[in-house]
PDB file of C-alpha atoms in Angstrom:
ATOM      1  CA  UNK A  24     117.899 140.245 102.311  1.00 49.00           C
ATOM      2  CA  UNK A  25     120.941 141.318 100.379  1.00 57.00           C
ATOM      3  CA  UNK A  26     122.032 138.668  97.418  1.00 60.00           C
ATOM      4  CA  UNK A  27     125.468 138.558  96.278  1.00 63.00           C
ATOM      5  CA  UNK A  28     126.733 139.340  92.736  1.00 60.00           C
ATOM      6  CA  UNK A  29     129.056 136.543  93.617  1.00 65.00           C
ATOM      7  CA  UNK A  30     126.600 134.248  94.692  1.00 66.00           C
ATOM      8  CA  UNK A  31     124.188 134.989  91.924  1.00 77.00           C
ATOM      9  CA  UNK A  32     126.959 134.682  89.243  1.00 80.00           C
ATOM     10  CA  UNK A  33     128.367 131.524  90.794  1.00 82.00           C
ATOM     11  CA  UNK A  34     124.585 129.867  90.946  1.00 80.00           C
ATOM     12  CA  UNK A  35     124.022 130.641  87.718  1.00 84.00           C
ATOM     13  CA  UNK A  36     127.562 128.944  86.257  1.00 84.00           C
ATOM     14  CA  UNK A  37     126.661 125.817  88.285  1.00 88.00           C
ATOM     15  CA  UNK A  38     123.210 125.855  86.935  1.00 85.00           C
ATOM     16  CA  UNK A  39     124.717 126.390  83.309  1.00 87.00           C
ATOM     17  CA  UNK A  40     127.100 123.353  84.070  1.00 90.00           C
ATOM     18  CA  UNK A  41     124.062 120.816  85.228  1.00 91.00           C
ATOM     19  CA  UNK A  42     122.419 121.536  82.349  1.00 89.00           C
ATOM     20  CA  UNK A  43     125.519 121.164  79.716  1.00 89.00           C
ATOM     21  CA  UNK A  44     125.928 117.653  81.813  1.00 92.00           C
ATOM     22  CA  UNK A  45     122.297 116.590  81.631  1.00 89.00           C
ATOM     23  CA  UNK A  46     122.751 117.830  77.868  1.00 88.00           C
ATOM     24  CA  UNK A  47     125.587 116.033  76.670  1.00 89.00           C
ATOM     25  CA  UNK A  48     123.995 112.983  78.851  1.00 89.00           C
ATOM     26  CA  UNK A  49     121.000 113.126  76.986  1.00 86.00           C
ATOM     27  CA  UNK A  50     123.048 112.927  73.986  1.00 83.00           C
ATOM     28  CA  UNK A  51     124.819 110.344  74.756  1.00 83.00           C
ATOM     29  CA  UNK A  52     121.790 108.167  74.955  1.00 84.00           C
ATOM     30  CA  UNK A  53     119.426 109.173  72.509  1.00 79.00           C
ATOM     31  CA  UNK A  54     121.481 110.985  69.904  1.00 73.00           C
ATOM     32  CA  UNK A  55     122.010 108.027  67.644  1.00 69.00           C
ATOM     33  CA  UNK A  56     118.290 107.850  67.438  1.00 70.00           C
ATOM     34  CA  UNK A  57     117.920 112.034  66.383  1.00 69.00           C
ATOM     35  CA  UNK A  58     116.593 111.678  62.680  1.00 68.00           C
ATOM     36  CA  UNK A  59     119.613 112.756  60.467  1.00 67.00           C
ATOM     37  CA  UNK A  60     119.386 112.934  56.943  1.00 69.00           C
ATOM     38  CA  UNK A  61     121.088 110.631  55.045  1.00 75.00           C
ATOM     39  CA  UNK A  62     122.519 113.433  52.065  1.00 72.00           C
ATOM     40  CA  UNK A  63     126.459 113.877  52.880  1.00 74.00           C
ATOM     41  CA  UNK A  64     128.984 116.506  50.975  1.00 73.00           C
ATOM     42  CA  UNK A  65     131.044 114.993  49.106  1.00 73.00           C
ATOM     43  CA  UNK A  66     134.999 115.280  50.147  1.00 76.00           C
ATOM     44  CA  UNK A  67     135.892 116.902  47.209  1.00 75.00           C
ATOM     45  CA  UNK A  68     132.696 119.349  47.567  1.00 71.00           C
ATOM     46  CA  UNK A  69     134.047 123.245  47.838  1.00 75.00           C
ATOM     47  CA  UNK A  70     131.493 126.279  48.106  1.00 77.00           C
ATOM     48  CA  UNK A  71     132.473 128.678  45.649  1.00 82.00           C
ATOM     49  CA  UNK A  72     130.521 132.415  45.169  1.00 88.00           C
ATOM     50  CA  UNK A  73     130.437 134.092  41.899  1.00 90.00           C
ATOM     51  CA  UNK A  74     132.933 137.122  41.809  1.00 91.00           C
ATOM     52  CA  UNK A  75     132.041 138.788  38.616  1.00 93.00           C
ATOM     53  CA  UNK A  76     131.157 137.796  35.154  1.00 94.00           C
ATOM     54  CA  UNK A  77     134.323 136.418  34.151  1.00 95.00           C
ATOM     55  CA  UNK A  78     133.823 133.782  36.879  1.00 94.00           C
ATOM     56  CA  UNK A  79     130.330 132.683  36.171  1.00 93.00           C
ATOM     57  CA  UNK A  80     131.128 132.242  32.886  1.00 94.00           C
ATOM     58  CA  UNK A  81     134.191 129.668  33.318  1.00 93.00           C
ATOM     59  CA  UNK A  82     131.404 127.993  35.775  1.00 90.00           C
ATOM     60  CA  UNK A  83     128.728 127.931  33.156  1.00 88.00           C
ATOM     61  CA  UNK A  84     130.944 126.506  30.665  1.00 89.00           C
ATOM     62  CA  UNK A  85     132.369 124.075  33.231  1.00 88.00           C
ATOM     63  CA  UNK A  86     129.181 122.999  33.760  1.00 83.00           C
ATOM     64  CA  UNK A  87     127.441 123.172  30.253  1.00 83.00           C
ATOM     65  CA  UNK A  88     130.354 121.360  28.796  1.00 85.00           C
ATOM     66  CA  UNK A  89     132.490 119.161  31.365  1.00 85.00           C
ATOM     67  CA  UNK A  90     130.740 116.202  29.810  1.00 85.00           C
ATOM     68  CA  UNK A  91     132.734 116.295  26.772  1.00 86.00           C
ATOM     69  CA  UNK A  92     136.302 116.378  28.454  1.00 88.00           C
ATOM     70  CA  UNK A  93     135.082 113.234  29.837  1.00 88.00           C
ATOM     71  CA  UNK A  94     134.468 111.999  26.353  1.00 89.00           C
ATOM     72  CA  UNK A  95     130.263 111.433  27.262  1.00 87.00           C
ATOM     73  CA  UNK A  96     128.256 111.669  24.042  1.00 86.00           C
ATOM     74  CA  UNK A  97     126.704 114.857  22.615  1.00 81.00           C
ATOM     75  CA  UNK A  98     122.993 113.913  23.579  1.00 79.00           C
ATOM     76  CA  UNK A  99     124.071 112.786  27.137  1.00 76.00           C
ATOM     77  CA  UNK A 100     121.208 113.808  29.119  1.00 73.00           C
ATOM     78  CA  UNK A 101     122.578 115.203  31.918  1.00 74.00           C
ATOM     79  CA  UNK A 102     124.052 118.484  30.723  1.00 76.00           C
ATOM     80  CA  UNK A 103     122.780 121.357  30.795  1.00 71.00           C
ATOM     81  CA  UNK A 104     122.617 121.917  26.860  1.00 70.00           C
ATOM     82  CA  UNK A 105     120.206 119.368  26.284  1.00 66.00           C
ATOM     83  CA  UNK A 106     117.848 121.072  29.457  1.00 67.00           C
ATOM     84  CA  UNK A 107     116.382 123.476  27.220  1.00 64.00           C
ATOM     85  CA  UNK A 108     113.030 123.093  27.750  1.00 61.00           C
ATOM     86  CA  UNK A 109     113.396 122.916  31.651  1.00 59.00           C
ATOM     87  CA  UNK A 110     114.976 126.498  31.703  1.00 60.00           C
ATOM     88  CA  UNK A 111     112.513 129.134  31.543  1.00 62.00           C
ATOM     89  CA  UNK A 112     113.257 132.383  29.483  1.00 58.00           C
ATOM     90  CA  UNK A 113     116.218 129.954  28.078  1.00 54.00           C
ATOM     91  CA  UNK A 114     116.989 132.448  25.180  1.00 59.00           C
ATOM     92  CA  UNK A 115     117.747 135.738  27.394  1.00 62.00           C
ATOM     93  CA  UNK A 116     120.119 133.331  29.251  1.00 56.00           C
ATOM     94  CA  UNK A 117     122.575 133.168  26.436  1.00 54.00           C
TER      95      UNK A 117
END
């Protein structure tokens, strides 16, 4: 017996179909209980890659030294600069 490339290509897109239904049906029902992490983005969250060296170092100092533009005291803990012992090999870094 001969089978179709028609047939065969038209079984298979139905076949493709019930399963995309059963799928999104499945989805429907049970997604809300799919484990999903809690941890969002926040809006104002952009990716950025490092071009060159110019660019990583306006991000280090951005981020060694944002606290004072937002007037935080000098031993506020969470910048980098007082993180010295947590960085290993912290003198080659400078």
């Amino acid at each position: 017996m001969e089978r179709s490339v028609r047939g065969d290509r038209r079984l298979r897109d139905e076949f493709d179909k019930t399963v995309l239904k059963y799928r999104e049906k499945y989805i429907e029902k049970h997604g809300s209980k799919i484990y999903q992490p809690e941890f969002k983005w926040q809006k104002s969250f952009h990716d950025h890659i490092i071009k060159n060296e110019k660019d990583f170092e306006y991000h280090w100092n951005y981020t060694m030294y944002n606290f004072a533009k937002h007037n935080l005291p000098d031993d506020w803990k969470y910048t980098g600069l007082n993180f010295s012992d947590l960085i290993d090999d912290y003198d080659n870094i400078l």
